[in-house]
Amino acid sequence: MREIALYIHVPFCIQKCRYCDFVSYPYHQSEAISDYFKVLVQEIQIRVEKENLQNIVLKSIYFGGGTPSLVPSEILNDFISFLGQNFRFSESIEVSMEANPGTLNSEKIRELAHLGVNRLSLGIQSFQNRFLFFLGRTYQEKEVHNLLKDIIDTGLFLNWSFDLMYGLPFQTFSDWKKEIEYLFRYQPPHFSLYNLTLSHRVPLGVFYKNHFALFPGQDWEASVYRWTQQALRKCGYRRYEISNFAKPGYECLHNLTYWRNQEYLGLGVSSCSYLKGIRMKNASTLSHYQKRIKNCRSPVVNKDILTLKQKLAEEIILALRMSEGFETEKLFQSYPENMVQEKLALLENFALSHFIQEKTGRWILTSKGTLIANQLFLEILD
Ligand code: SF4
């Protein structure tokens, strides 16, 4: 049975955050959302045909964005019913939705649970007004607490998560400790931790260029990451991926698919897919995406058929993001011996500098390696 994960990109937000480099558009009219979902349905019809997806089973559905919690329940209802008519759902399907404070209340939380959404991922970023304001988020700390209270009080979501961000200008260690105190107060079963990363294309990226001294810097970020990891461990969280922590059994099934290099289908503007060893990318602007679909064309504008060597490098990198790492033996079963040996020689070099270690036939990043993971990954890709 071919099981895949399904990602749906919903590119609408109340306004653009000042650090945001995702494909998202400020949302003015509800018609924009209903039109978009009509196009998504057409995309499914086109892709099922073109990519032979008739007999797949969905193991997860993930509404990401953007702000998918802006989508009216009736539209979601129709869309999820359409998915149900066209695909089989696995019995343990995980249906996640990203949501922002200010866009969900207890009534909407009930509606989502009723529609079959069983996991919420909340983009909180901070519990402190001055950071929320600086980031250009559309809500205040009061709305963050209201949302968390609603989720806990309705008792309909056992599986939920929130994101926090560090590395913000003027942020001190005691500011960060305050964020973590709130995390411990609310005890989400899952938690994601990101440092602020800025592209030169976004307003805060320009601000950073002229005021980088106001930002806490890499050493501060490394010590915050280490401290947080220890604090979370004491509270029963396990880091299962570089930026993700969960209580046992609450790891995000959908994201595990990415890191385990398994198949997924991405729908919507700018989405990526990985099917039968081919990486695909949809058109990256809303108008281009919609135009292609309305002309009955696939929205995929880029296809990359990975060579065995690329596949191996990607598999190693993705696995190293996770604390479970990878099993050497499995690589030998799937790839030519000389190719695997070449990569292992590189990993042994990293091990000499204590960035990586081998434990009972599995390779994993050390805490030291986690802090420079992206540099190591670039060398593995080379
Ligand atoms: S809510 Fe998320 S996707 Fe939307 S603008 Fe802000 S950062 Fe970007």
Short mmCIF file of C-alpha atoms in Angstrom, two decimals, residues 109-281:
data_model
loop_
_atom_site.label_atom_id
_atom_site.label_comp_id
_atom_site.label_asym_id
_atom_site.label_seq_id
_atom_site.Cartn_x
_atom_site.Cartn_y
_atom_site.Cartn_z
CA ILE A 109 -11.86 25.19 17.67
CA ARG A 110 -14.97 23.01 18.05
CA GLU A 111 -15.73 23.28 14.34
CA LEU A 112 -12.20 22.22 13.40
CA ALA A 113 -12.34 19.21 15.72
CA HIS A 114 -15.71 18.30 14.20
CA LEU A 115 -14.19 18.45 10.69
CA GLY A 116 -11.54 15.92 11.68
CA VAL A 117 -8.60 18.24 12.35
CA ASN A 118 -6.78 16.49 15.20
CA ARG A 119 -3.61 18.53 15.64
CA LEU A 120 -3.12 22.32 15.94
CA SER A 121 0.19 24.04 15.39
CA LEU A 122 0.12 27.57 16.78
CA GLY A 123 2.42 30.30 15.50
CA ILE A 124 2.81 32.16 18.78
CA GLN A 125 6.45 33.34 18.46
CA SER A 126 6.42 35.33 21.71
CA PHE A 127 4.34 35.97 24.83
CA GLN A 128 5.63 39.55 25.09
CA ASN A 129 3.99 42.51 23.38
CA ARG A 130 7.15 44.35 22.50
CA PHE A 131 8.51 41.39 20.51
CA LEU A 132 5.14 40.70 18.87
CA PHE A 133 4.97 44.32 17.81
CA PHE A 134 8.51 44.32 16.49
CA LEU A 135 7.91 41.16 14.44
CA GLY A 136 4.73 42.68 12.96
CA ARG A 137 2.46 39.99 14.39
CA THR A 138 -1.19 41.00 14.37
CA TYR A 139 -2.09 40.04 17.96
CA GLN A 140 -1.10 40.86 21.51
CA GLU A 141 -0.09 38.67 24.44
CA LYS A 142 -3.66 38.74 25.78
CA GLU A 143 -4.90 36.97 22.63
CA VAL A 144 -2.15 34.37 22.96
CA HIS A 145 -3.33 33.49 26.48
CA ASN A 146 -6.98 33.48 25.36
CA LEU A 147 -6.22 31.04 22.56
CA LEU A 148 -4.26 28.67 24.78
CA LYS A 149 -6.97 28.81 27.42
CA ASP A 150 -9.63 28.04 24.78
CA ILE A 151 -7.69 25.05 23.47
CA ILE A 152 -7.19 23.64 26.95
CA ASP A 153 -10.75 24.41 28.14
CA THR A 154 -12.50 22.89 25.12
CA GLY A 155 -10.44 19.72 25.69
CA LEU A 156 -10.91 18.65 22.08
CA PHE A 157 -7.27 18.77 21.04
CA LEU A 158 -4.86 16.49 22.86
CA ASN A 159 -2.27 16.98 20.18
CA TRP A 160 -1.13 20.57 19.75
CA SER A 161 2.03 22.54 19.45
CA PHE A 162 3.36 26.06 19.47
CA ASP A 163 6.37 27.88 18.06
CA LEU A 164 8.57 30.38 19.82
CA MET A 165 11.29 32.51 18.33
CA TYR A 166 14.59 33.66 19.82
CA GLY A 167 17.41 35.91 18.68
CA LEU A 168 15.21 39.03 18.63
CA PRO A 169 16.63 42.54 19.04
CA PHE A 170 17.14 43.58 22.67
CA GLN A 171 16.09 40.10 23.79
CA THR A 172 17.83 39.15 27.03
CA PHE A 173 18.25 35.80 28.66
CA SER A 174 15.63 36.72 31.25
CA ASP A 175 13.18 37.64 28.45
CA TRP A 176 13.73 34.19 27.00
CA LYS A 177 13.30 32.48 30.39
CA LYS A 178 9.93 34.22 30.67
CA GLU A 179 8.87 32.65 27.34
CA ILE A 180 9.89 29.22 28.59
CA GLU A 181 8.02 29.75 31.88
CA TYR A 182 4.85 30.21 29.82
CA LEU A 183 5.68 27.09 27.86
CA PHE A 184 5.87 25.14 31.12
CA ARG A 185 2.67 26.71 32.34
CA TYR A 186 0.69 25.58 29.28
CA GLN A 187 2.58 22.31 28.66
CA PRO A 188 1.90 21.83 24.95
CA PRO A 189 2.60 18.20 23.98
CA HIS A 190 4.83 19.50 21.17
CA PHE A 191 6.98 22.58 20.82
CA SER A 192 9.10 24.16 18.05
CA LEU A 193 11.94 26.55 18.65
CA TYR A 194 13.36 28.82 15.92
CA ASN A 195 15.96 31.52 15.81
CA LEU A 196 15.07 34.61 13.83
CA THR A 197 16.51 34.18 10.35
CA LEU A 198 16.24 37.16 8.04
CA SER A 199 16.46 37.47 4.31
CA HIS A 200 17.52 40.79 2.80
CA ARG A 201 14.15 40.86 0.99
CA VAL A 202 12.08 41.49 4.13
CA PRO A 203 11.75 44.76 6.12
CA LEU A 204 13.46 43.33 9.20
CA GLY A 205 16.31 42.08 7.01
CA VAL A 206 16.98 45.67 5.98
CA PHE A 207 16.73 46.75 9.63
CA TYR A 208 19.22 44.04 10.60
CA LYS A 209 21.72 45.25 8.02
CA ASN A 210 21.80 48.71 9.62
CA HIS A 211 21.35 47.68 13.26
CA PHE A 212 22.91 44.25 13.66
CA ALA A 213 24.46 45.28 17.00
CA LEU A 214 20.94 45.31 18.49
CA PHE A 215 20.55 41.59 17.84
CA PRO A 216 21.91 39.16 20.43
CA GLY A 217 24.19 37.24 18.04
CA GLN A 218 25.18 33.62 17.42
CA ASP A 219 26.96 32.86 20.72
CA TRP A 220 23.94 34.06 22.68
CA GLU A 221 21.66 32.00 20.46
CA ALA A 222 23.81 28.89 20.95
CA SER A 223 23.67 29.23 24.72
CA VAL A 224 19.91 29.84 24.66
CA TYR A 225 19.45 26.73 22.54
CA ARG A 226 21.57 24.60 24.91
CA TRP A 227 19.86 25.96 28.01
CA THR A 228 16.38 25.43 26.53
CA GLN A 229 17.18 21.90 25.48
CA GLN A 230 18.21 21.01 29.05
CA ALA A 231 15.24 22.78 30.63
CA LEU A 232 12.83 20.96 28.30
CA ARG A 233 14.44 17.59 28.94
CA LYS A 234 13.90 18.03 32.68
CA CYS A 235 10.23 18.67 31.96
CA GLY A 236 9.71 15.47 29.97
CA TYR A 237 10.23 16.81 26.44
CA ARG A 238 12.52 15.01 24.03
CA ARG A 239 14.27 16.82 21.19
CA TYR A 240 13.45 14.62 18.23
CA GLU A 241 14.57 17.06 15.54
CA ILE A 242 16.89 20.07 15.58
CA SER A 243 14.05 22.55 16.21
CA ASN A 244 11.31 20.24 17.49
CA PHE A 245 10.55 18.84 20.93
CA ALA A 246 7.73 16.53 21.99
CA LYS A 247 6.39 14.59 24.90
CA PRO A 248 6.57 10.85 24.11
CA GLY A 249 4.12 9.91 21.34
CA TYR A 250 3.46 13.49 20.19
CA GLU A 251 6.08 13.80 17.45
CA CYS A 252 4.58 15.33 14.30
CA LEU A 253 3.85 12.43 11.98
CA HIS A 254 3.64 14.69 8.93
CA ASN A 255 7.04 16.28 9.45
CA LEU A 256 8.60 12.90 10.20
CA THR A 257 7.69 11.98 6.62
CA TYR A 258 9.94 14.78 5.34
CA TRP A 259 12.85 13.88 7.58
CA ARG A 260 12.56 10.18 6.80
CA ASN A 261 12.72 11.05 3.10
CA GLN A 262 9.36 9.44 2.39
CA GLU A 263 6.82 10.45 -0.24
CA TYR A 264 4.66 13.55 0.05
CA LEU A 265 2.39 15.53 -2.23
CA GLY A 266 2.31 19.31 -1.86
CA LEU A 267 -0.68 21.23 -3.17
CA GLY A 268 -1.04 24.95 -3.70
CA VAL A 269 1.16 27.84 -4.67
CA SER A 270 4.92 27.22 -4.14
CA SER A 271 4.37 23.76 -2.62
CA CYS A 272 6.97 21.05 -2.99
CA SER A 273 6.37 17.34 -3.56
CA TYR A 274 8.55 14.28 -3.41
CA LEU A 275 7.10 11.37 -5.34
CA LYS A 276 8.93 8.29 -6.59
CA GLY A 277 12.35 9.90 -6.14
CA ILE A 278 11.39 13.11 -7.97
CA ARG A 279 11.36 16.47 -6.23
CA MET A 280 8.81 18.89 -7.69
CA LYS A 281 8.03 22.52 -7.13
#
